[in-house]
PDB file of C-alpha atoms in Angstrom:
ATOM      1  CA  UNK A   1       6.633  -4.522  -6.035  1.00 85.00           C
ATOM      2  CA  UNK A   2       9.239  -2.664  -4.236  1.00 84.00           C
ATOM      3  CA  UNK A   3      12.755  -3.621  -2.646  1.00 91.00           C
ATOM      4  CA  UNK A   4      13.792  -1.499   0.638  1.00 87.00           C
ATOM      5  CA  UNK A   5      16.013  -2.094   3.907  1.00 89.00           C
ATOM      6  CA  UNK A   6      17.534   0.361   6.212  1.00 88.00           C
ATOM      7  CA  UNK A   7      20.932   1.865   5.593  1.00 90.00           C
ATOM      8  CA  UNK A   8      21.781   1.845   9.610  1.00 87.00           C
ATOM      9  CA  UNK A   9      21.691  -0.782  11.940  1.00 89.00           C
ATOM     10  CA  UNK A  10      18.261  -1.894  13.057  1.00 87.00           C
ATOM     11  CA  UNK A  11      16.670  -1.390  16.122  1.00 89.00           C
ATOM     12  CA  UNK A  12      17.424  -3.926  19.068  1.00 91.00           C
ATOM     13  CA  UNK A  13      13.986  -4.276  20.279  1.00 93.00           C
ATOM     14  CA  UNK A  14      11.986  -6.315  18.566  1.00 92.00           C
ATOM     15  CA  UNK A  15       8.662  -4.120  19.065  1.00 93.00           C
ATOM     16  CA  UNK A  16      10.451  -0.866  17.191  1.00 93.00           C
ATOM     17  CA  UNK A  17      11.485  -3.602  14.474  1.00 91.00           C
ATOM     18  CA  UNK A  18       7.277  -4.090  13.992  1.00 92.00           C
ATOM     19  CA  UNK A  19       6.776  -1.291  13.976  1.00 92.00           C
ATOM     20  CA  UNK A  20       8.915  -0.676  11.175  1.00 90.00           C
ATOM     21  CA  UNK A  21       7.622  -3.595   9.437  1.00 89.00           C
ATOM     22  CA  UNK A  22       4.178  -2.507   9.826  1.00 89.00           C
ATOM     23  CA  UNK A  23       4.659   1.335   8.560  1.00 87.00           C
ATOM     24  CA  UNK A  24       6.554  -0.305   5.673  1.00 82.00           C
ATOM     25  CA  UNK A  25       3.609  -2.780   4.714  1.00 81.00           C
ATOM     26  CA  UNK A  26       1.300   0.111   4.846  1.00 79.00           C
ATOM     27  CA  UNK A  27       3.429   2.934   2.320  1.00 72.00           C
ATOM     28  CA  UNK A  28       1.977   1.481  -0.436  1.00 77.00           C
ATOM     29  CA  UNK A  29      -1.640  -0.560  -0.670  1.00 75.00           C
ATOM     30  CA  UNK A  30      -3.251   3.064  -1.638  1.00 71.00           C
ATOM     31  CA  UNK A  31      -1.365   3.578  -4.294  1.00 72.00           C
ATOM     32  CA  UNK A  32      -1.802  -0.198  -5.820  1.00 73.00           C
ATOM     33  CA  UNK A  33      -5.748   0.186  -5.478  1.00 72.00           C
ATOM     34  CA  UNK A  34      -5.590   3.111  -7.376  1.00 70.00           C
ATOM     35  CA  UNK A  35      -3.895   1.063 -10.384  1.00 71.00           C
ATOM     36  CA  UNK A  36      -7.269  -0.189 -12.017  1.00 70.00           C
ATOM     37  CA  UNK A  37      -8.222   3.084 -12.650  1.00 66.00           C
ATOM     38  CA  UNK A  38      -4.819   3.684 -14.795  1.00 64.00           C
ATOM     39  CA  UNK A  39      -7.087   4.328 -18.127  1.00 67.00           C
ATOM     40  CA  UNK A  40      -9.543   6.439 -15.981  1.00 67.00           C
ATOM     41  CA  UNK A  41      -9.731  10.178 -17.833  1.00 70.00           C
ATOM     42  CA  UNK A  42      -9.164  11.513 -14.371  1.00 67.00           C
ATOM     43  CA  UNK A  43      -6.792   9.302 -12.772  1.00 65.00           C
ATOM     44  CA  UNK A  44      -4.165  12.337 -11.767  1.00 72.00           C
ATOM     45  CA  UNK A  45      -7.250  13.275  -9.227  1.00 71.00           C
ATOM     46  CA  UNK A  46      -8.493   9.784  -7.567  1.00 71.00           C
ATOM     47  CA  UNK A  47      -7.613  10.832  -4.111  1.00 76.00           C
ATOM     48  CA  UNK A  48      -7.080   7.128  -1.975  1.00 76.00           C
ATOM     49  CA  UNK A  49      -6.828   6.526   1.864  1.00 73.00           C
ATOM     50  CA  UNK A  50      -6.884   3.417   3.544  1.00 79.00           C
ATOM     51  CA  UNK A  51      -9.787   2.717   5.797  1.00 83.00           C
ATOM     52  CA  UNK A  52      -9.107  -1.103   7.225  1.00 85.00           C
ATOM     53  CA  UNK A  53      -5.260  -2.468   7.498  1.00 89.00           C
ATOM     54  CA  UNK A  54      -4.619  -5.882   8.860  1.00 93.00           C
ATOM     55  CA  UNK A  55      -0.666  -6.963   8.861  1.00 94.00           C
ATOM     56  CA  UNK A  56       0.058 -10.630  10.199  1.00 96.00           C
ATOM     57  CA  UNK A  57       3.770 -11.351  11.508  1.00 96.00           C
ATOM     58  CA  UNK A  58       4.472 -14.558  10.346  1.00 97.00           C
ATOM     59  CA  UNK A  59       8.990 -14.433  11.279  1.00 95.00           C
ATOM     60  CA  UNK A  60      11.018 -11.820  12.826  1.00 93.00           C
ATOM     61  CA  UNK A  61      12.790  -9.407  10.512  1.00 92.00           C
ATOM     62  CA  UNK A  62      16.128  -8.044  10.251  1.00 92.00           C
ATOM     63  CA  UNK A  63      15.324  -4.584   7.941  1.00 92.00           C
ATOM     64  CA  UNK A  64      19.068  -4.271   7.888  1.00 91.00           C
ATOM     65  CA  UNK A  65      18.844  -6.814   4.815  1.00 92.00           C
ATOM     66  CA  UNK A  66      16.436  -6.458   1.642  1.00 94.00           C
ATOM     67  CA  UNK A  67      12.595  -7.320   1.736  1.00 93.00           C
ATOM     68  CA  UNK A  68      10.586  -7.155  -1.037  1.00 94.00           C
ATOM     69  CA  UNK A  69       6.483  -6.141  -0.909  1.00 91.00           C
ATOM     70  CA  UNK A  70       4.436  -7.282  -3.233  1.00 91.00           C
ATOM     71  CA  UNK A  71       0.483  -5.825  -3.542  1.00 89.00           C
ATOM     72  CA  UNK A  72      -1.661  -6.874  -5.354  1.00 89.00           C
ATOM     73  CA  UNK A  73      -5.455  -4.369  -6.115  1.00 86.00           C
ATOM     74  CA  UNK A  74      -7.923  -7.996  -5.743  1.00 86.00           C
ATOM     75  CA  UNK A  75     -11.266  -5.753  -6.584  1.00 84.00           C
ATOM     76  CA  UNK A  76     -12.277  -2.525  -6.972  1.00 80.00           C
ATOM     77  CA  UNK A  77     -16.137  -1.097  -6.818  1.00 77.00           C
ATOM     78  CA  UNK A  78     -17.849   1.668  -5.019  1.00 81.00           C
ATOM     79  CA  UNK A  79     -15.249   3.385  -4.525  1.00 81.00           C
ATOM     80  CA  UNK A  80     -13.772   0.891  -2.138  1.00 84.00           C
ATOM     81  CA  UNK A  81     -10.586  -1.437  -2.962  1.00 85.00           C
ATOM     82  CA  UNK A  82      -9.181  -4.553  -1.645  1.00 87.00           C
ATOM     83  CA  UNK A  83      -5.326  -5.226  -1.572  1.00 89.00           C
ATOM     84  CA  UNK A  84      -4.032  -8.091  -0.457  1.00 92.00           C
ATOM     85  CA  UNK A  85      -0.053  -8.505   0.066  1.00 92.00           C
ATOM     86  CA  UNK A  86       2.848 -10.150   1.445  1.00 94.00           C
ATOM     87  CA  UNK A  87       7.019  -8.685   2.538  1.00 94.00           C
ATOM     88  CA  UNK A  88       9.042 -11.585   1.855  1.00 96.00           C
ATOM     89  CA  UNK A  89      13.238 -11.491   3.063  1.00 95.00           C
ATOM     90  CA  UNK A  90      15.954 -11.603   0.032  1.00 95.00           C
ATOM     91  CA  UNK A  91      16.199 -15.293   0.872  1.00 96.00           C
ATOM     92  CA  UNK A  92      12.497 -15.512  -0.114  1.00 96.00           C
ATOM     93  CA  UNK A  93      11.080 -15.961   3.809  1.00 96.00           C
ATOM     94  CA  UNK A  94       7.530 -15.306   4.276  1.00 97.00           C
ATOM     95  CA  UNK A  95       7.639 -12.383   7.099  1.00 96.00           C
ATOM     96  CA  UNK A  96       4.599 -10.661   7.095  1.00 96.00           C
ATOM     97  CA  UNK A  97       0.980 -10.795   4.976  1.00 96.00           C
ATOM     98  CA  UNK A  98      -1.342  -7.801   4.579  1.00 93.00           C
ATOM     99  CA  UNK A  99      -4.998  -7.095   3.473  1.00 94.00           C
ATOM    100  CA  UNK A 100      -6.201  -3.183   3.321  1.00 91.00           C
ATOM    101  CA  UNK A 101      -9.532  -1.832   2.673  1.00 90.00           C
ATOM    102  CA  UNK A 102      -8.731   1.177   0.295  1.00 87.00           C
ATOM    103  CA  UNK A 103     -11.457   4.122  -0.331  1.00 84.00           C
ATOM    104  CA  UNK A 104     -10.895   5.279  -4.317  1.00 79.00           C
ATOM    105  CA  UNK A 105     -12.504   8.640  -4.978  1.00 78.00           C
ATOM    106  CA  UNK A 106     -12.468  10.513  -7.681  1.00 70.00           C
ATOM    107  CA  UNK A 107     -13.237  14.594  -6.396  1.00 59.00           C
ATOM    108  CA  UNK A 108     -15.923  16.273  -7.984  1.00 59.00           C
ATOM    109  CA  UNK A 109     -15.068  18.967 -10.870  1.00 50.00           C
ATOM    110  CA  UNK A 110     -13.212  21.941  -9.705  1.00 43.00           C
ATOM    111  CA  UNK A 111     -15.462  24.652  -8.554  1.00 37.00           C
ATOM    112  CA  UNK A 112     -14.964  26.867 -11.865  1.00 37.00           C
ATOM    113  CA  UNK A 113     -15.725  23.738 -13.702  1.00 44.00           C
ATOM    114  CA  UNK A 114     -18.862  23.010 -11.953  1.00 42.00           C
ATOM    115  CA  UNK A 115     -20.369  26.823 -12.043  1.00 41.00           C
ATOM    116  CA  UNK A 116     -20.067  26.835 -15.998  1.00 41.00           C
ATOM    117  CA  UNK A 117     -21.227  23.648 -16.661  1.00 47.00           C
ATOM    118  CA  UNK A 118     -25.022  24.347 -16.156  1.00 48.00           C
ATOM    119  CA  UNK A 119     -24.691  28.158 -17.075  1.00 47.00           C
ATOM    120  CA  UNK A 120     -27.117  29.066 -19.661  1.00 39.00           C
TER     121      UNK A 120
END
């Protein structure tokens, strides 16, 4: 979950004002699919990036007042992740929904790693 709204005025057109809406509801499904892997020995090196994002406008929104996102990691396996979420107003408006397909990858050993590993 995260709060955010602009500090300036928003835009007057309404398509900048998606826009916005849309980069905002996509800073942060990457980072939630990565959260079932929190006990993972190598969680500092899953490396994430989203490869489907689908963002439905439900209301207009004015970023010059508080929206909260909430995500939410549905499944994770084979390295791919689902996260479903929603940006609702500070009055608790539904604005926008959003569903990402999320790779999860965990990089292969570090080259050093991998040369001593088999070394006899």
């Amino acid at each position: 979950h995260h709060w955010s709204r602009l500090q300036g005025p928003p835009p007057a057109d309404p398509a900048v004002v998606e826009a916005m809406v849309a980069w905002l509801c996509d800073s942060g499904p990457t980072r939630a699919g990565r959260q079932p892997h929190l006990d993972h020995p190598g969680f500092d090196r899953i490396r994430t990036t989203s490869l489907d994002h689908h963002l439905w406008f439900h209301r207009p929104a004015d970023l010059s007042r508080w929206h909260l996102t909430t995500l939410r990691s549905e499944a994770t396996a084979d390295a791919r992740g689902l996260v479903r979420g929603a940006l609702h107003d500070e009055t608790g408006r539904h604005i926008a929904s959003l569903a990402q397909e999320v790779l999860v990858r965990l990089p292969p050993a570090a080259t050093a790693e991998r040369a001593t590993d088999g070394d006899s």
